[in-house]
Amino acid sequence: MRSILTENTVLSVGIPHKNAEEARLQLLRHDLLLTNLKPIKTKDLVFFPVVDHRQLSKLLHNISFTVQECTFPIKHKMEPIHKVLKKEFPDIQWNDTSLKFDQLGDIVVLKLHPRKISLSVRQRVGELILSYSKKIKTVLNKSDVIEGAERIYPIEHLAGEKRWKSWHQEYGVLIWVDLKRAYFNPRLAEEHHRVAVSGIEGKKILDMFTGVGPFALHCAKHALCEIVAIDINPYAIAALQKSIKKNKLKGNIHPIIADSLSILRMHRSFDRIIINLPDYSINYLSLATKLLKKGGIVTFYQFISKTENPKQLIRKKISSQLTNVNSYKELNIKVGREISPSRIQVNVDLLFTS
Ligand SMILES: C[S@@+](CC[C@H](N)C(=O)[O-])C[C@H]1O[C@@H](n2cnc3c(N)ncnc32)[C@H](O)[C@@H]1O
């Protein structure tokens, strides 16, 4: 039984605003969302057009929802941007990385290599993207590789308003991003959310390399918990402080400008430690075990070389770092996104039992 009654009058699921993004992603993942129709927002709920309603209780088990018929506006069909670019600039060898871009709030960030694509073409691409959607106000370009401990990309302005700051939203969490002065990666949204819903109620958490604080903000939005959020970059911590004021948080975040190595004295204090400095996270694993309470969990993100068996490689690296630790258990190893043709990211959760 499919839900379509007329072309745009269909069954819909009404979700409270605070759960809408989580529900939208679940519906998308299970092919239940009708993406040709525009969701409708009322004061309390967001209504999503759905294909079928029978699996909803199982899928949205911790979210309250209503099911009813609704007439939705039909989405104006736009040609995907990569097709537009290929048509407009047929002479350019568009490869996968040059076509990838991120949207952070109302800013689009491209990755067009300045040595391969001239400034005038980069700017024309920027204008084209700007005209693509009214929600986009600024187009920027990561013009070189990431730099320094703060992991900031050199950024050039291509089109629209000349600014680098915006409110970005993930799962109902508002994050102030300052692209010129502090690192932020929207592709980790699912991980930020996963950690926040992984049983952290009442826990004490350390986010060793917090950046503008996405892990800390997700955790504090979701649960009554204490989070110590450290970053060496004062601009990143300033952005986090702005986000703390903007969001209604259940938990407490304590933002600290410091080198994470200076926290050695907080011996056996934390139930959960997040290490996201993916070039070097694994080097901090041994330090983290000293800061962790018995039964605590370390979640870390590490770049490794591409290999036939990435899980085996990361296990080897972990055991070489933890030679003095008696017992730990692997809770989760996930082979994540590709960073470059030769490197991938792995996401790891380890439970320390002693
Ligand atoms: C990859 S970013 C992670 C940011 C954040 N966790 C996220 O998911 O968006 C790494 C962060 O570590 C910070 N950092 C680098 N070295 C540090 C150190 N020794 N102590 C504290 N922070 C450091 C950088 O300033 C940067 O914001």
mmCIF file of C-alpha atoms and ligand atoms in Angstrom:
data_model
loop_
_atom_site.group_PDB
_atom_site.id
_atom_site.type_symbol
_atom_site.label_atom_id
_atom_site.label_comp_id
_atom_site.label_asym_id
_atom_site.label_seq_id
_atom_site.Cartn_x
_atom_site.Cartn_y
_atom_site.Cartn_z
ATOM 1 C CA MET A 1 0.000 0.000 0.000
ATOM 2 C CA ARG A 2 1.576 3.254 -1.124
ATOM 3 C CA SER A 3 0.424 6.575 0.209
ATOM 4 C CA ILE A 4 -0.104 8.611 -2.938
ATOM 5 C CA LEU A 5 -3.718 9.837 -3.155
ATOM 6 C CA THR A 6 -3.326 12.515 -5.804
ATOM 7 C CA GLU A 7 -0.049 13.709 -7.244
ATOM 8 C CA ASN A 8 0.727 16.016 -4.301
ATOM 9 C CA THR A 9 -1.858 14.981 -1.686
ATOM 10 C CA VAL A 10 -0.151 12.166 0.167
ATOM 11 C CA LEU A 11 0.231 10.651 3.592
ATOM 12 C CA SER A 12 2.522 12.653 5.780
ATOM 13 C CA VAL A 13 4.272 12.307 9.090
ATOM 14 C CA GLY A 14 4.242 15.323 11.451
ATOM 15 C CA ILE A 15 7.362 15.605 13.627
ATOM 16 C CA PRO A 16 8.191 18.141 16.389
ATOM 17 C CA HIS A 17 10.770 20.695 15.148
ATOM 18 C CA LYS A 18 13.485 19.485 17.535
ATOM 19 C CA ASN A 19 13.374 15.959 16.049
ATOM 20 C CA ALA A 20 12.679 16.942 12.440
ATOM 21 C CA GLU A 21 16.232 16.647 11.085
ATOM 22 C CA GLU A 22 16.818 13.257 12.732
ATOM 23 C CA ALA A 23 13.485 11.982 11.349
ATOM 24 C CA ARG A 24 14.187 13.392 7.874
ATOM 25 C CA LEU A 25 17.501 11.517 7.714
ATOM 26 C CA GLN A 26 15.849 8.260 8.886
ATOM 27 C CA LEU A 27 13.110 8.610 6.240
ATOM 28 C CA LEU A 28 15.704 9.348 3.557
ATOM 29 C CA ARG A 29 17.871 6.384 4.584
ATOM 30 C CA HIS A 30 14.900 4.025 4.320
ATOM 31 C CA ASP A 31 13.625 5.464 1.019
ATOM 32 C CA LEU A 32 10.378 6.582 2.633
ATOM 33 C CA LEU A 33 10.596 10.314 1.917
ATOM 34 C CA LEU A 34 8.955 11.720 -1.222
ATOM 35 C CA THR A 35 11.720 14.070 -2.247
ATOM 36 C CA ASN A 36 9.797 15.694 -5.105
ATOM 37 C CA LEU A 37 7.490 17.426 -2.578
ATOM 38 C CA LYS A 38 8.366 20.267 -0.185
ATOM 39 C CA PRO A 39 7.881 19.565 3.555
ATOM 40 C CA ILE A 40 5.448 21.912 5.334
ATOM 41 C CA LYS A 41 6.309 23.700 8.598
ATOM 42 C CA THR A 42 3.652 24.671 11.160
ATOM 43 C CA LYS A 43 4.301 26.339 14.540
ATOM 44 C CA ASP A 44 4.945 23.005 16.290
ATOM 45 C CA LEU A 45 5.524 20.389 13.602
ATOM 46 C CA VAL A 46 7.265 19.709 10.321
ATOM 47 C CA PHE A 47 5.195 17.529 7.957
ATOM 48 C CA PHE A 48 7.154 15.215 5.660
ATOM 49 C CA PRO A 49 5.520 13.526 2.654
ATOM 50 C CA VAL A 50 6.042 9.757 2.926
ATOM 51 C CA VAL A 51 5.685 6.756 0.671
ATOM 52 C CA ASP A 52 4.388 4.389 3.321
ATOM 53 C CA HIS A 53 3.544 4.769 7.020
ATOM 54 C CA ARG A 54 3.677 1.173 8.272
ATOM 55 C CA GLN A 55 7.339 1.107 9.327
ATOM 56 C CA LEU A 56 7.258 4.488 11.032
ATOM 57 C CA SER A 57 6.729 3.356 14.645
ATOM 58 C CA LYS A 58 9.737 1.059 14.370
ATOM 59 C CA LEU A 59 11.886 3.655 12.626
ATOM 60 C CA LEU A 60 10.993 6.665 14.781
ATOM 61 C CA HIS A 61 10.655 4.709 18.032
ATOM 62 C CA ASN A 62 11.919 7.487 20.331
ATOM 63 C CA ILE A 63 10.184 10.358 18.501
ATOM 64 C CA SER A 64 6.521 11.354 18.836
ATOM 65 C CA PHE A 65 4.747 11.773 15.495
ATOM 66 C CA THR A 66 1.313 12.020 13.847
ATOM 67 C CA VAL A 67 0.183 10.623 10.489
ATOM 68 C CA GLN A 68 -2.293 12.463 8.277
ATOM 69 C CA GLU A 69 -2.992 13.394 4.655
ATOM 70 C CA CYS A 70 -1.494 16.673 3.468
ATOM 71 C CA THR A 71 -1.251 18.567 0.200
ATOM 72 C CA PHE A 72 2.362 19.546 -0.416
ATOM 73 C CA PRO A 73 3.848 22.067 -2.852
ATOM 74 C CA ILE A 74 5.732 20.345 -5.674
ATOM 75 C CA LYS A 75 9.474 21.069 -5.697
ATOM 76 C CA HIS A 76 10.748 22.970 -8.675
ATOM 77 C CA LYS A 77 13.013 20.441 -10.398
ATOM 78 C CA MET A 78 16.525 21.715 -10.834
ATOM 79 C CA GLU A 79 19.256 20.112 -12.806
ATOM 80 C CA PRO A 80 21.980 18.790 -10.447
ATOM 81 C CA ILE A 81 24.757 21.354 -10.141
ATOM 82 C CA HIS A 82 27.487 19.033 -11.427
ATOM 83 C CA LYS A 83 25.543 18.617 -14.685
ATOM 84 C CA VAL A 84 25.153 22.405 -14.984
ATOM 85 C CA LEU A 85 28.876 22.893 -14.445
ATOM 86 C CA LYS A 86 29.817 20.197 -16.945
ATOM 87 C CA LYS A 87 27.569 21.782 -19.580
ATOM 88 C CA GLU A 88 28.726 25.324 -18.884
ATOM 89 C CA PHE A 89 32.438 24.502 -18.751
ATOM 90 C CA PRO A 90 32.928 21.467 -21.038
ATOM 91 C CA ASP A 91 36.666 22.121 -21.429
ATOM 92 C CA ILE A 92 37.404 21.564 -17.766
ATOM 93 C CA GLN A 93 38.249 18.062 -16.620
ATOM 94 C CA TRP A 94 35.780 17.945 -13.724
ATOM 95 C CA ASN A 95 36.879 15.160 -11.434
ATOM 96 C CA ASP A 96 35.226 13.942 -8.275
ATOM 97 C CA THR A 97 37.108 16.232 -5.900
ATOM 98 C CA SER A 98 36.698 19.394 -7.948
ATOM 99 C CA LEU A 99 32.932 18.886 -7.997
ATOM 100 C CA LYS A 100 32.569 18.242 -4.287
ATOM 101 C CA PHE A 101 31.369 21.113 -2.162
ATOM 102 C CA ASP A 102 30.029 21.750 1.318
ATOM 103 C CA GLN A 103 27.221 24.000 2.426
ATOM 104 C CA LEU A 104 27.636 25.622 5.825
ATOM 105 C CA GLY A 105 24.579 27.669 6.679
ATOM 106 C CA ASP A 106 24.152 30.037 3.734
ATOM 107 C CA ILE A 107 27.769 29.661 2.559
ATOM 108 C CA VAL A 108 28.902 27.196 -0.114
ATOM 109 C CA VAL A 109 32.548 26.138 0.004
ATOM 110 C CA LEU A 110 34.083 24.711 -3.174
ATOM 111 C CA LYS A 111 37.419 23.004 -3.708
ATOM 112 C CA LEU A 112 38.667 24.247 -7.070
ATOM 113 C CA HIS A 113 42.394 23.904 -7.542
ATOM 114 C CA PRO A 114 43.883 27.327 -8.408
ATOM 115 C CA ARG A 115 46.640 25.771 -10.524
ATOM 116 C CA LYS A 116 44.142 23.762 -12.590
ATOM 117 C CA ILE A 117 41.221 26.212 -12.850
ATOM 118 C CA SER A 118 41.800 29.911 -13.576
ATOM 119 C CA LEU A 119 40.490 32.661 -11.290
ATOM 120 C CA SER A 120 38.005 33.921 -13.894
ATOM 121 C CA VAL A 121 36.508 30.413 -14.292
ATOM 122 C CA ARG A 122 36.443 29.921 -10.496
ATOM 123 C CA GLN A 123 34.533 33.186 -10.154
ATOM 124 C CA ARG A 124 32.076 32.253 -12.928
ATOM 125 C CA VAL A 125 31.454 28.906 -11.211
ATOM 126 C CA GLY A 126 30.842 30.871 -7.993
ATOM 127 C CA GLU A 127 28.273 33.141 -9.699
ATOM 128 C CA LEU A 128 26.531 30.129 -11.209
ATOM 129 C CA ILE A 129 26.204 28.429 -7.839
ATOM 130 C CA LEU A 130 24.995 31.672 -6.272
ATOM 131 C CA SER A 131 22.200 31.928 -8.831
ATOM 132 C CA TYR A 132 21.287 28.278 -8.211
ATOM 133 C CA SER A 133 19.450 28.841 -4.901
ATOM 134 C CA LYS A 134 18.180 31.867 -2.983
ATOM 135 C CA LYS A 135 19.389 30.221 0.224
ATOM 136 C CA ILE A 136 23.024 30.600 -0.877
ATOM 137 C CA LYS A 137 24.451 34.044 -0.083
ATOM 138 C CA THR A 138 28.196 33.474 -0.412
ATOM 139 C CA VAL A 139 30.460 31.177 -2.428
ATOM 140 C CA LEU A 140 33.994 30.549 -1.168
ATOM 141 C CA ASN A 141 36.813 28.303 -2.332
ATOM 142 C CA LYS A 142 39.331 26.246 -0.362
ATOM 143 C CA SER A 143 42.271 27.451 -2.367
ATOM 144 C CA ASP A 144 44.999 25.317 -0.848
ATOM 145 C CA VAL A 145 45.665 22.439 1.516
ATOM 146 C CA ILE A 146 44.900 22.590 5.230
ATOM 147 C CA GLU A 147 47.503 24.432 7.342
ATOM 148 C CA GLY A 148 48.969 24.435 10.864
ATOM 149 C CA ALA A 149 47.795 23.012 14.182
ATOM 150 C CA GLU A 150 44.483 24.866 13.881
ATOM 151 C CA ARG A 151 43.758 23.004 10.613
ATOM 152 C CA ILE A 152 42.478 26.031 8.726
ATOM 153 C CA TYR A 153 42.111 26.143 4.953
ATOM 154 C CA PRO A 154 43.288 29.213 3.041
ATOM 155 C CA ILE A 155 40.000 30.485 1.639
ATOM 156 C CA GLU A 156 39.196 32.794 -1.262
ATOM 157 C CA HIS A 157 35.959 34.628 -1.925
ATOM 158 C CA LEU A 158 34.339 33.828 -5.285
ATOM 159 C CA ALA A 159 30.829 35.299 -5.322
ATOM 160 C CA GLY A 160 28.085 36.899 -3.253
ATOM 161 C CA GLU A 161 28.462 38.559 0.154
ATOM 162 C CA LYS A 162 32.082 38.815 1.249
ATOM 163 C CA ARG A 163 31.980 36.956 4.560
ATOM 164 C CA TRP A 164 33.225 33.794 6.200
ATOM 165 C CA LYS A 165 30.871 33.355 9.142
ATOM 166 C CA SER A 166 27.453 31.754 9.313
ATOM 167 C CA TRP A 167 25.056 29.775 11.497
ATOM 168 C CA HIS A 168 25.136 26.154 10.406
ATOM 169 C CA GLN A 169 22.477 23.706 11.556
ATOM 170 C CA GLU A 170 22.892 19.976 12.250
ATOM 171 C CA TYR A 171 20.086 17.915 13.809
ATOM 172 C CA GLY A 172 18.580 21.101 15.294
ATOM 173 C CA VAL A 173 21.934 22.196 16.799
ATOM 174 C CA LEU A 174 23.092 25.680 15.747
ATOM 175 C CA ILE A 175 26.835 25.959 15.209
ATOM 176 C CA TRP A 176 28.602 29.288 14.606
ATOM 177 C CA VAL A 177 31.264 28.742 11.962
ATOM 178 C CA ASP A 178 34.120 31.120 11.265
ATOM 179 C CA LEU A 179 35.711 29.564 8.199
ATOM 180 C CA LYS A 180 38.649 31.915 7.950
ATOM 181 C CA ARG A 181 39.792 31.375 11.513
ATOM 182 C CA ALA A 182 38.549 28.001 12.810
ATOM 183 C CA TYR A 183 38.156 24.455 11.495
ATOM 184 C CA PHE A 184 34.737 22.955 10.839
ATOM 185 C CA ASN A 185 33.672 19.938 8.777
ATOM 186 C CA PRO A 186 29.943 19.425 8.078
ATOM 187 C CA ARG A 187 30.588 15.876 6.850
ATOM 188 C CA LEU A 188 30.933 14.678 10.448
ATOM 189 C CA ALA A 189 27.308 15.587 11.317
ATOM 190 C CA GLU A 190 26.228 11.953 11.704
ATOM 191 C CA GLU A 191 29.165 11.246 14.016
ATOM 192 C CA HIS A 192 28.400 14.319 16.161
ATOM 193 C CA HIS A 193 24.842 13.027 16.531
ATOM 194 C CA ARG A 194 25.826 9.379 17.060
ATOM 195 C CA VAL A 195 28.057 10.252 20.017
ATOM 196 C CA ALA A 196 25.336 12.482 21.528
ATOM 197 C CA VAL A 197 22.776 9.655 21.519
ATOM 198 C CA SER A 198 25.117 6.931 22.733
ATOM 199 C CA GLY A 199 24.106 6.927 26.423
ATOM 200 C CA ILE A 200 25.910 9.998 27.776
ATOM 201 C CA GLU A 201 23.230 11.114 30.268
ATOM 202 C CA GLY A 202 24.908 12.146 33.562
ATOM 203 C CA LYS A 203 28.391 11.542 32.131
ATOM 204 C CA LYS A 204 31.520 13.665 32.230
ATOM 205 C CA ILE A 205 32.968 14.101 28.753
ATOM 206 C CA LEU A 206 36.265 15.470 27.472
ATOM 207 C CA ASP A 207 36.404 16.797 23.898
ATOM 208 C CA MET A 208 40.181 17.169 23.478
ATOM 209 C CA PHE A 209 40.180 19.002 20.118
ATOM 210 C CA THR A 210 36.786 20.642 20.116
ATOM 211 C CA GLY A 211 37.220 23.205 17.309
ATOM 212 C CA VAL A 212 33.997 25.273 17.156
ATOM 213 C CA GLY A 213 32.499 22.580 19.400
ATOM 214 C CA PRO A 214 30.147 20.424 17.297
ATOM 215 C CA PHE A 215 30.571 17.271 19.440
ATOM 216 C CA ALA A 216 30.207 19.283 22.662
ATOM 217 C CA LEU A 217 27.114 21.142 21.403
ATOM 218 C CA HIS A 218 25.370 17.968 20.178
ATOM 219 C CA CYS A 219 26.064 16.223 23.514
ATOM 220 C CA ALA A 220 24.871 19.164 25.619
ATOM 221 C CA LYS A 221 21.777 19.633 23.455
ATOM 222 C CA HIS A 222 20.818 16.003 23.859
ATOM 223 C CA ALA A 223 21.733 15.095 27.428
ATOM 224 C CA LEU A 224 22.264 16.420 30.924
ATOM 225 C CA CYS A 225 26.038 15.994 31.013
ATOM 226 C CA GLU A 226 29.262 17.915 31.721
ATOM 227 C CA ILE A 227 31.646 18.559 28.840
ATOM 228 C CA VAL A 228 35.151 19.964 29.024
ATOM 229 C CA ALA A 229 35.826 21.316 25.509
ATOM 230 C CA ILE A 230 39.448 22.204 24.740
ATOM 231 C CA ASP A 231 41.034 23.871 21.750
ATOM 232 C CA ILE A 232 44.302 25.653 21.192
ATOM 233 C CA ASN A 233 42.668 28.123 18.779
ATOM 234 C CA PRO A 234 41.044 31.084 20.610
ATOM 235 C CA TYR A 235 38.822 31.860 17.589
ATOM 236 C CA ALA A 236 37.374 28.349 17.689
ATOM 237 C CA ILE A 237 36.577 28.707 21.398
ATOM 238 C CA ALA A 238 35.039 32.170 20.790
ATOM 239 C CA ALA A 239 32.754 30.597 18.166
ATOM 240 C CA LEU A 240 31.805 27.813 20.604
ATOM 241 C CA GLN A 241 30.941 30.391 23.289
ATOM 242 C CA LYS A 242 28.608 32.142 20.825
ATOM 243 C CA SER A 243 26.895 28.810 20.012
ATOM 244 C CA ILE A 244 26.486 27.966 23.718
ATOM 245 C CA LYS A 245 24.485 31.197 24.134
ATOM 246 C CA LYS A 246 22.389 30.522 21.016
ATOM 247 C CA ASN A 247 21.247 26.935 21.727
ATOM 248 C CA LYS A 248 18.972 25.721 24.494
ATOM 249 C CA LEU A 249 21.283 23.180 26.104
ATOM 250 C CA LYS A 250 20.531 20.565 28.753
ATOM 251 C CA GLY A 251 24.173 19.919 29.565
ATOM 252 C CA ASN A 252 27.040 22.205 30.619
ATOM 253 C CA ILE A 253 29.969 22.967 28.348
ATOM 254 C CA HIS A 254 33.210 24.329 29.834
ATOM 255 C CA PRO A 255 35.178 25.806 26.908
ATOM 256 C CA ILE A 256 38.928 26.089 27.518
ATOM 257 C CA ILE A 257 41.640 27.627 25.345
ATOM 258 C CA ALA A 258 44.616 25.334 25.940
ATOM 259 C CA ASP A 259 46.970 22.730 24.571
ATOM 260 C CA SER A 260 45.332 19.374 25.294
ATOM 261 C CA LEU A 261 48.612 18.056 26.637
ATOM 262 C CA SER A 262 48.215 20.439 29.590
ATOM 263 C CA ILE A 263 45.256 18.455 30.975
ATOM 264 C CA LEU A 264 47.378 15.568 32.239
ATOM 265 C CA ARG A 265 46.542 16.473 35.847
ATOM 266 C CA MET A 266 42.804 15.714 35.361
ATOM 267 C CA HIS A 267 43.586 12.134 36.291
ATOM 268 C CA ARG A 268 40.762 9.533 35.984
ATOM 269 C CA SER A 269 38.074 12.201 35.595
ATOM 270 C CA PHE A 270 36.071 11.353 32.470
ATOM 271 C CA ASP A 271 33.517 8.758 31.370
ATOM 272 C CA ARG A 272 33.983 9.551 27.702
ATOM 273 C CA ILE A 273 36.824 11.126 25.738
ATOM 274 C CA ILE A 274 36.541 12.330 22.139
ATOM 275 C CA ILE A 275 39.751 12.716 20.134
ATOM 276 C CA ASN A 276 39.298 14.315 16.733
ATOM 277 C CA LEU A 277 42.672 15.395 15.417
ATOM 278 C CA PRO A 278 42.685 12.758 12.683
ATOM 279 C CA ASP A 279 46.316 13.053 11.590
ATOM 280 C CA TYR A 280 47.492 12.414 15.162
ATOM 281 C CA SER A 281 44.535 11.200 17.294
ATOM 282 C CA ILE A 282 46.096 7.821 17.921
ATOM 283 C CA ASN A 283 49.148 9.471 19.531
ATOM 284 C CA TYR A 284 46.831 10.807 22.266
ATOM 285 C CA LEU A 285 45.276 7.431 23.052
ATOM 286 C CA SER A 286 47.650 6.546 25.859
ATOM 287 C CA LEU A 287 47.162 9.981 27.501
ATOM 288 C CA ALA A 288 43.383 9.555 27.200
ATOM 289 C CA THR A 289 43.484 6.270 29.140
ATOM 290 C CA LYS A 290 45.060 8.120 32.099
ATOM 291 C CA LEU A 291 42.260 10.689 32.097
ATOM 292 C CA LEU A 292 39.502 8.101 31.743
ATOM 293 C CA LYS A 293 37.502 6.552 34.605
ATOM 294 C CA LYS A 294 37.323 2.735 34.822
ATOM 295 C CA GLY A 295 34.667 1.578 32.361
ATOM 296 C CA GLY A 296 35.055 4.720 30.248
ATOM 297 C CA ILE A 297 34.954 4.982 26.457
ATOM 298 C CA VAL A 298 37.369 6.693 24.059
ATOM 299 C CA THR A 299 35.989 7.702 20.655
ATOM 300 C CA PHE A 300 38.616 8.726 18.147
ATOM 301 C CA TYR A 301 38.970 9.526 14.449
ATOM 302 C CA GLN A 302 42.178 8.629 12.619
ATOM 303 C CA PHE A 303 43.401 8.941 9.037
ATOM 304 C CA ILE A 304 45.242 5.852 7.774
ATOM 305 C CA SER A 305 46.654 4.717 4.445
ATOM 306 C CA LYS A 306 44.247 2.895 2.174
ATOM 307 C CA THR A 307 44.830 -0.811 2.492
ATOM 308 C CA GLU A 308 43.039 -4.100 1.796
ATOM 309 C CA ASN A 309 42.229 -4.465 5.470
ATOM 310 C CA PRO A 310 41.889 -1.087 7.235
ATOM 311 C CA LYS A 311 40.454 -2.636 10.410
ATOM 312 C CA GLN A 312 43.513 -4.827 10.821
ATOM 313 C CA LEU A 313 45.816 -1.841 10.274
ATOM 314 C CA ILE A 314 44.070 0.335 12.875
ATOM 315 C CA ARG A 315 44.000 -2.552 15.399
ATOM 316 C CA LYS A 316 47.766 -2.902 14.994
ATOM 317 C CA LYS A 317 48.261 0.843 15.529
ATOM 318 C CA ILE A 318 46.009 0.786 18.606
ATOM 319 C CA SER A 319 47.817 -2.107 20.253
ATOM 320 C CA SER A 320 51.213 -0.480 19.643
ATOM 321 C CA GLN A 321 49.983 2.635 21.489
ATOM 322 C CA LEU A 322 48.433 0.707 24.383
ATOM 323 C CA THR A 323 51.267 -1.570 25.441
ATOM 324 C CA ASN A 324 50.839 -0.587 29.131
ATOM 325 C CA VAL A 325 47.065 -0.976 29.230
ATOM 326 C CA ASN A 326 45.723 -4.286 30.539
ATOM 327 C CA SER A 327 42.223 -4.534 29.225
ATOM 328 C CA TYR A 328 40.257 -2.748 26.606
ATOM 329 C CA LYS A 329 37.484 -3.873 24.324
ATOM 330 C CA GLU A 330 36.762 -2.770 20.800
ATOM 331 C CA LEU A 331 33.163 -1.514 20.696
ATOM 332 C CA ASN A 332 33.123 -0.240 17.158
ATOM 333 C CA ILE A 333 35.480 0.284 14.228
ATOM 334 C CA LYS A 334 33.945 1.951 11.208
ATOM 335 C CA VAL A 335 35.791 2.574 7.986
ATOM 336 C CA GLY A 336 34.675 6.098 7.124
ATOM 337 C CA ARG A 337 35.118 8.589 4.327
ATOM 338 C CA GLU A 338 37.920 8.798 1.792
ATOM 339 C CA ILE A 339 40.224 11.728 2.540
ATOM 340 C CA SER A 340 42.389 11.513 -0.580
ATOM 341 C CA PRO A 341 43.139 8.844 -3.182
ATOM 342 C CA SER A 342 45.564 7.265 -0.708
ATOM 343 C CA ARG A 343 43.966 7.881 2.697
ATOM 344 C CA ILE A 344 40.771 7.038 4.558
ATOM 345 C CA GLN A 345 39.326 7.910 7.940
ATOM 346 C CA VAL A 346 38.472 5.293 10.548
ATOM 347 C CA ASN A 347 36.129 5.931 13.465
ATOM 348 C CA VAL A 348 36.839 3.926 16.609
ATOM 349 C CA ASP A 349 35.151 3.399 20.005
ATOM 350 C CA LEU A 350 37.160 1.581 22.694
ATOM 351 C CA LEU A 351 35.906 0.568 26.145
ATOM 352 C CA PHE A 352 38.526 0.512 28.907
ATOM 353 C CA THR A 353 37.673 -1.941 31.648
ATOM 354 C CA SER A 354 40.600 -1.271 33.981
HETATM 355 C C1 LIG B 1 40.142 18.381 13.112
HETATM 356 S S1 LIG B 1 39.804 19.756 14.114
HETATM 357 C C2 LIG B 1 38.458 19.059 15.037
HETATM 358 C C3 LIG B 1 37.422 20.015 15.423
HETATM 359 C C4 LIG B 1 36.149 19.396 15.969
HETATM 360 N N1 LIG B 1 36.365 18.307 16.884
HETATM 361 C C5 LIG B 1 35.185 19.012 14.857
HETATM 362 O O1 LIG B 1 34.789 17.851 14.801
HETATM 363 O O2 LIG B 1 34.803 19.871 14.064
HETATM 364 C C6 LIG B 1 41.127 19.748 15.218
HETATM 365 C C7 LIG B 1 41.132 20.904 16.213
HETATM 366 O O3 LIG B 1 42.209 20.654 17.134
HETATM 367 C C8 LIG B 1 42.794 21.887 17.510
HETATM 368 N N2 LIG B 1 44.141 21.576 18.035
HETATM 369 C C9 LIG B 1 45.258 21.212 17.355
HETATM 370 N N3 LIG B 1 46.275 20.942 18.190
HETATM 371 C C10 LIG B 1 45.792 21.111 19.457
HETATM 372 C C11 LIG B 1 46.347 20.943 20.773
HETATM 373 N N4 LIG B 1 47.614 20.552 20.936
HETATM 374 N N5 LIG B 1 45.549 21.163 21.829
HETATM 375 C C12 LIG B 1 44.266 21.561 21.680
HETATM 376 N N6 LIG B 1 43.688 21.753 20.457
HETATM 377 C C13 LIG B 1 44.434 21.532 19.369
HETATM 378 C C14 LIG B 1 42.740 22.742 16.265
HETATM 379 O O4 LIG B 1 42.758 24.105 16.576
HETATM 380 C C15 LIG B 1 41.393 22.271 15.632
HETATM 381 O O5 LIG B 1 40.344 23.135 15.969
#
